[in-house]
């Protein structure tokens, strides 16, 4: 198998696995109050799974009154794509139009597949195949989920009301490999849970995000232990 075929195989595997989440999103979006058309447009234009789940999660809890918080939560989760864009800019190359088009497909999966390749050309192949493939698959499965969810009715009957939390946990769990990441997650969860009874829907998520930024910024548990000065143990 050639190197390019291997990249295609890896990218398409990621496409299939990731696109499956679209069914849950479509069903949950309809259950939260959006219609099929609004759900499909949201996936077409926003196209970043974590932000979409955050948006409908907050919107479902608070309705129109929570719309500003829902938007803010989605934006906070989408900020990471800016860092991805800076990393992918030299990989994509080309002029402004090409980079503008690439921006819409710059997500976790397309970035991961691209940077895992050693050759610049294979990085471009991995990026475009993964990004475009997931975009097409995600929007098709979103439509399917929205249509099915509209027919099924109350999502609690089928356990779909817990799908957003399960999807977030699936995205978060692989990242909990270091003490600092665990500290950020625990601190944010505790703050959000403590504030939920007292604040409007969505606001505890924003406060928890700020707490996560503070804990992550200082990196208290991520620093390596201090060692003695280099010259202290050296023979004189």
GROMACS .gro file of C-alpha atoms in nm:
model
  236
    1UNK     CA    1   0.000   0.000   0.000
    2UNK     CA    2   0.138   0.340  -0.099
    3UNK     CA    3   0.181   0.618   0.153
    4UNK     CA    4  -0.097   0.825  -0.007
    5UNK     CA    5  -0.342   0.535   0.002
    6UNK     CA    6  -0.259   0.486   0.368
    7UNK     CA    7  -0.340   0.850   0.438
    8UNK     CA    8  -0.670   0.815   0.253
    9UNK     CA    9  -0.751   0.505   0.454
   10UNK     CA   10  -0.671   0.677   0.783
   11UNK     CA   11  -0.867   0.989   0.690
   12UNK     CA   12  -1.177   0.798   0.575
   13UNK     CA   13  -1.174   0.594   0.894
   14UNK     CA   14  -1.184   0.916   1.095
   15UNK     CA   15  -1.459   1.049   0.867
   16UNK     CA   16  -1.686   0.751   0.931
   17UNK     CA   17  -1.628   0.748   1.306
   18UNK     CA   18  -1.678   1.122   1.350
   19UNK     CA   19  -1.977   1.158   1.120
   20UNK     CA   20  -2.175   0.917   1.336
   21UNK     CA   21  -2.201   1.187   1.604
   22UNK     CA   22  -2.410   1.393   1.366
   23UNK     CA   23  -2.712   1.171   1.424
   24UNK     CA   24  -2.711   1.253   1.795
   25UNK     CA   25  -2.666   1.621   1.726
   26UNK     CA   26  -2.954   1.635   1.478
   27UNK     CA   27  -3.192   1.456   1.713
   28UNK     CA   28  -3.091   1.668   2.013
   29UNK     CA   29  -3.116   1.993   1.820
   30UNK     CA   30  -3.473   1.917   1.716
   31UNK     CA   31  -3.557   1.811   2.071
   32UNK     CA   32  -3.418   2.140   2.203
   33UNK     CA   33  -3.662   2.343   1.994
   34UNK     CA   34  -3.493   2.389   1.656
   35UNK     CA   35  -3.665   2.268   1.342
   36UNK     CA   36  -3.502   2.048   1.079
   37UNK     CA   37  -3.406   2.344   0.860
   38UNK     CA   38  -3.245   2.538   1.146
   39UNK     CA   39  -3.057   2.227   1.260
   40UNK     CA   40  -2.916   2.165   0.913
   41UNK     CA   41  -2.810   2.528   0.866
   42UNK     CA   42  -2.639   2.524   1.206
   43UNK     CA   43  -2.426   2.226   1.101
   44UNK     CA   44  -2.350   2.379   0.762
   45UNK     CA   45  -2.233   2.712   0.901
   46UNK     CA   46  -2.093   2.633   1.245
   47UNK     CA   47  -1.944   2.291   1.168
   48UNK     CA   48  -1.757   2.223   1.489
   49UNK     CA   49  -1.909   1.942   1.690
   50UNK     CA   50  -1.818   2.051   2.042
   51UNK     CA   51  -1.945   2.403   1.988
   52UNK     CA   52  -2.268   2.275   1.835
   53UNK     CA   53  -2.338   2.044   2.129
   54UNK     CA   54  -2.261   2.330   2.369
   55UNK     CA   55  -2.499   2.560   2.186
   56UNK     CA   56  -2.797   2.326   2.185
   57UNK     CA   57  -2.725   2.209   2.541
   58UNK     CA   58  -2.750   2.560   2.682
   59UNK     CA   59  -3.035   2.657   2.449
   60UNK     CA   60  -3.238   2.351   2.549
   61UNK     CA   61  -3.195   2.437   2.918
   62UNK     CA   62  -3.293   2.802   2.895
   63UNK     CA   63  -3.468   2.865   2.564
   64UNK     CA   64  -3.443   3.207   2.399
   65UNK     CA   65  -3.346   3.370   2.728
   66UNK     CA   66  -3.027   3.162   2.729
   67UNK     CA   67  -2.941   3.235   2.365
   68UNK     CA   68  -2.656   3.480   2.446
   69UNK     CA   69  -2.502   3.228   2.685
   70UNK     CA   70  -2.544   2.951   2.427
   71UNK     CA   71  -2.362   3.157   2.166
   72UNK     CA   72  -2.087   3.253   2.410
   73UNK     CA   73  -2.037   2.890   2.515
   74UNK     CA   74  -2.009   2.782   2.151
   75UNK     CA   75  -1.760   3.060   2.077
   76UNK     CA   76  -1.542   2.966   2.375
   77UNK     CA   77  -1.518   2.607   2.257
   78UNK     CA   78  -1.452   2.719   1.900
   79UNK     CA   79  -1.156   2.939   1.994
   80UNK     CA   80  -0.927   2.636   1.974
   81UNK     CA   81  -0.981   2.633   1.597
   82UNK     CA   82  -0.787   2.961   1.577
   83UNK     CA   83  -0.479   2.780   1.705
   84UNK     CA   84  -0.545   2.498   1.460
   85UNK     CA   85  -0.568   2.753   1.179
   86UNK     CA   86  -0.226   2.896   1.260
   87UNK     CA   87  -0.081   2.546   1.268
   88UNK     CA   88  -0.244   2.447   0.938
   89UNK     CA   89  -0.170   2.767   0.745
   90UNK     CA   90   0.173   2.655   0.618
   91UNK     CA   91   0.034   2.308   0.546
   92UNK     CA   92  -0.252   2.435   0.330
   93UNK     CA   93  -0.044   2.699   0.154
   94UNK     CA   94  -0.185   2.881  -0.148
   95UNK     CA   95  -0.343   3.226  -0.160
   96UNK     CA   96  -0.604   3.397   0.056
   97UNK     CA   97  -0.900   3.225  -0.112
   98UNK     CA   98  -0.759   2.880  -0.054
   99UNK     CA   99  -0.681   2.954   0.309
  100UNK     CA  100  -1.026   3.105   0.361
  101UNK     CA  101  -1.181   2.786   0.224
  102UNK     CA  102  -0.955   2.573   0.442
  103UNK     CA  103  -1.063   2.763   0.753
  104UNK     CA  104  -1.407   2.603   0.741
  105UNK     CA  105  -1.257   2.254   0.740
  106UNK     CA  106  -1.001   2.321   1.014
  107UNK     CA  107  -1.127   2.106   1.299
  108UNK     CA  108  -0.977   1.868   1.556
  109UNK     CA  109  -0.982   1.566   1.326
  110UNK     CA  110  -0.847   1.726   1.008
  111UNK     CA  111  -0.565   1.887   1.206
  112UNK     CA  112  -0.478   1.562   1.383
  113UNK     CA  113  -0.465   1.359   1.063
  114UNK     CA  114  -0.258   1.626   0.887
  115UNK     CA  115   0.008   1.671   1.152
  116UNK     CA  116   0.050   1.294   1.193
  117UNK     CA  117   0.201   1.279   0.844
  118UNK     CA  118   0.570   1.337   0.784
  119UNK     CA  119   0.558   1.452   0.422
  120UNK     CA  120   0.414   1.801   0.343
  121UNK     CA  121   0.215   1.669   0.046
  122UNK     CA  122   0.062   1.391   0.254
  123UNK     CA  123  -0.027   1.643   0.521
  124UNK     CA  124  -0.230   1.837   0.267
  125UNK     CA  125  -0.400   1.519   0.150
  126UNK     CA  126  -0.485   1.420   0.507
  127UNK     CA  127  -0.618   1.766   0.588
  128UNK     CA  128  -0.845   1.804   0.285
  129UNK     CA  129  -0.976   1.447   0.276
  130UNK     CA  130  -1.057   1.448   0.647
  131UNK     CA  131  -1.200   1.800   0.658
  132UNK     CA  132  -1.421   1.775   0.350
  133UNK     CA  133  -1.520   1.416   0.425
  134UNK     CA  134  -1.637   1.496   0.777
  135UNK     CA  135  -1.816   1.809   0.654
  136UNK     CA  136  -2.020   1.603   0.407
  137UNK     CA  137  -2.078   1.313   0.645
  138UNK     CA  138  -2.161   1.534   0.943
  139UNK     CA  139  -2.424   1.729   0.753
  140UNK     CA  140  -2.586   1.417   0.609
  141UNK     CA  141  -2.608   1.248   0.949
  142UNK     CA  142  -2.728   1.573   1.108
  143UNK     CA  143  -3.020   1.576   0.865
  144UNK     CA  144  -3.093   1.211   0.934
  145UNK     CA  145  -3.084   1.269   1.309
  146UNK     CA  146  -3.309   1.574   1.281
  147UNK     CA  147  -3.565   1.383   1.073
  148UNK     CA  148  -3.557   1.079   1.301
  149UNK     CA  149  -3.562   1.291   1.615
  150UNK     CA  150  -3.865   1.479   1.489
  151UNK     CA  151  -4.048   1.149   1.446
  152UNK     CA  152  -3.938   0.997   1.777
  153UNK     CA  153  -4.077   1.282   1.988
  154UNK     CA  154  -3.966   1.317   2.351
  155UNK     CA  155  -3.590   1.247   2.358
  156UNK     CA  156  -3.606   1.129   2.719
  157UNK     CA  157  -3.800   0.823   2.603
  158UNK     CA  158  -3.497   0.708   2.406
  159UNK     CA  159  -3.225   0.845   2.632
  160UNK     CA  160  -3.122   1.111   2.379
  161UNK     CA  161  -3.133   1.382   2.647
  162UNK     CA  162  -2.809   1.234   2.782
  163UNK     CA  163  -2.638   1.202   2.444
  164UNK     CA  164  -2.482   1.550   2.453
  165UNK     CA  165  -2.319   1.482   2.790
  166UNK     CA  166  -2.201   1.142   2.666
  167UNK     CA  167  -2.054   1.299   2.352
  168UNK     CA  168  -1.868   1.560   2.559
  169UNK     CA  169  -1.735   1.286   2.787
  170UNK     CA  170  -1.616   1.087   2.486
  171UNK     CA  171  -1.429   1.392   2.358
  172UNK     CA  172  -1.286   1.477   2.700
  173UNK     CA  173  -1.181   1.135   2.825
  174UNK     CA  174  -0.881   1.077   2.592
  175UNK     CA  175  -0.737   1.412   2.706
  176UNK     CA  176  -0.739   1.322   3.075
  177UNK     CA  177  -0.393   1.170   3.078
  178UNK     CA  178  -0.209   1.431   3.282
  179UNK     CA  179  -0.270   1.568   3.629
  180UNK     CA  180  -0.310   1.921   3.496
  181UNK     CA  181  -0.584   1.820   3.252
  182UNK     CA  182  -0.768   1.636   3.530
  183UNK     CA  183  -0.734   1.940   3.758
  184UNK     CA  184  -0.881   2.169   3.491
  185UNK     CA  185  -1.174   1.936   3.429
  186UNK     CA  186  -1.252   1.884   3.799
  187UNK     CA  187  -1.227   2.254   3.884
  188UNK     CA  188  -1.456   2.354   3.597
  189UNK     CA  189  -1.708   2.080   3.679
  190UNK     CA  190  -1.724   2.171   4.048
  191UNK     CA  191  -1.776   2.542   3.975
  192UNK     CA  192  -2.044   2.473   3.713
  193UNK     CA  193  -2.232   2.233   3.941
  194UNK     CA  194  -2.217   2.473   4.236
  195UNK     CA  195  -2.346   2.771   4.037
  196UNK     CA  196  -2.617   2.594   3.835
  197UNK     CA  197  -2.896   2.638   4.098
  198UNK     CA  198  -2.831   3.012   4.128
  199UNK     CA  199  -2.754   3.143   3.777
  200UNK     CA  200  -2.931   3.149   3.442
  201UNK     CA  201  -2.876   2.849   3.211
  202UNK     CA  202  -2.544   2.876   3.031
  203UNK     CA  203  -2.386   3.126   3.270
  204UNK     CA  204  -2.231   2.855   3.494
  205UNK     CA  205  -2.066   2.711   3.182
  206UNK     CA  206  -1.906   3.047   3.104
  207UNK     CA  207  -1.783   3.092   3.461
  208UNK     CA  208  -1.647   2.737   3.461
  209UNK     CA  209  -1.465   2.811   3.134
  210UNK     CA  210  -1.294   3.109   3.297
  211UNK     CA  211  -1.192   2.892   3.592
  212UNK     CA  212  -1.051   2.634   3.350
  213UNK     CA  213  -0.849   2.904   3.174
  214UNK     CA  214  -0.705   3.027   3.505
  215UNK     CA  215  -0.616   2.677   3.626
  216UNK     CA  216  -0.470   2.586   3.290
  217UNK     CA  217  -0.275   2.911   3.259
  218UNK     CA  218  -0.084   2.867   3.585
  219UNK     CA  219  -0.023   2.497   3.511
  220UNK     CA  220   0.023   2.418   3.879
  221UNK     CA  221   0.023   2.042   3.835
  222UNK     CA  222   0.184   2.032   3.494
  223UNK     CA  223   0.523   2.172   3.588
  224UNK     CA  224   0.807   1.927   3.632
  225UNK     CA  225   0.953   1.907   3.983
  226UNK     CA  226   1.237   2.145   4.050
  227UNK     CA  227   1.580   1.993   4.054
  228UNK     CA  228   1.893   2.106   4.222
  229UNK     CA  229   2.116   2.348   4.041
  230UNK     CA  230   2.313   2.187   3.764
  231UNK     CA  231   2.643   2.270   3.924
  232UNK     CA  232   2.558   2.174   4.280
  233UNK     CA  233   2.628   1.805   4.232
  234UNK     CA  234   2.919   1.840   3.992
  235UNK     CA  235   3.266   1.754   4.101
  236UNK     CA  236   3.485   2.056   4.156
   0.00000   0.00000   0.00000
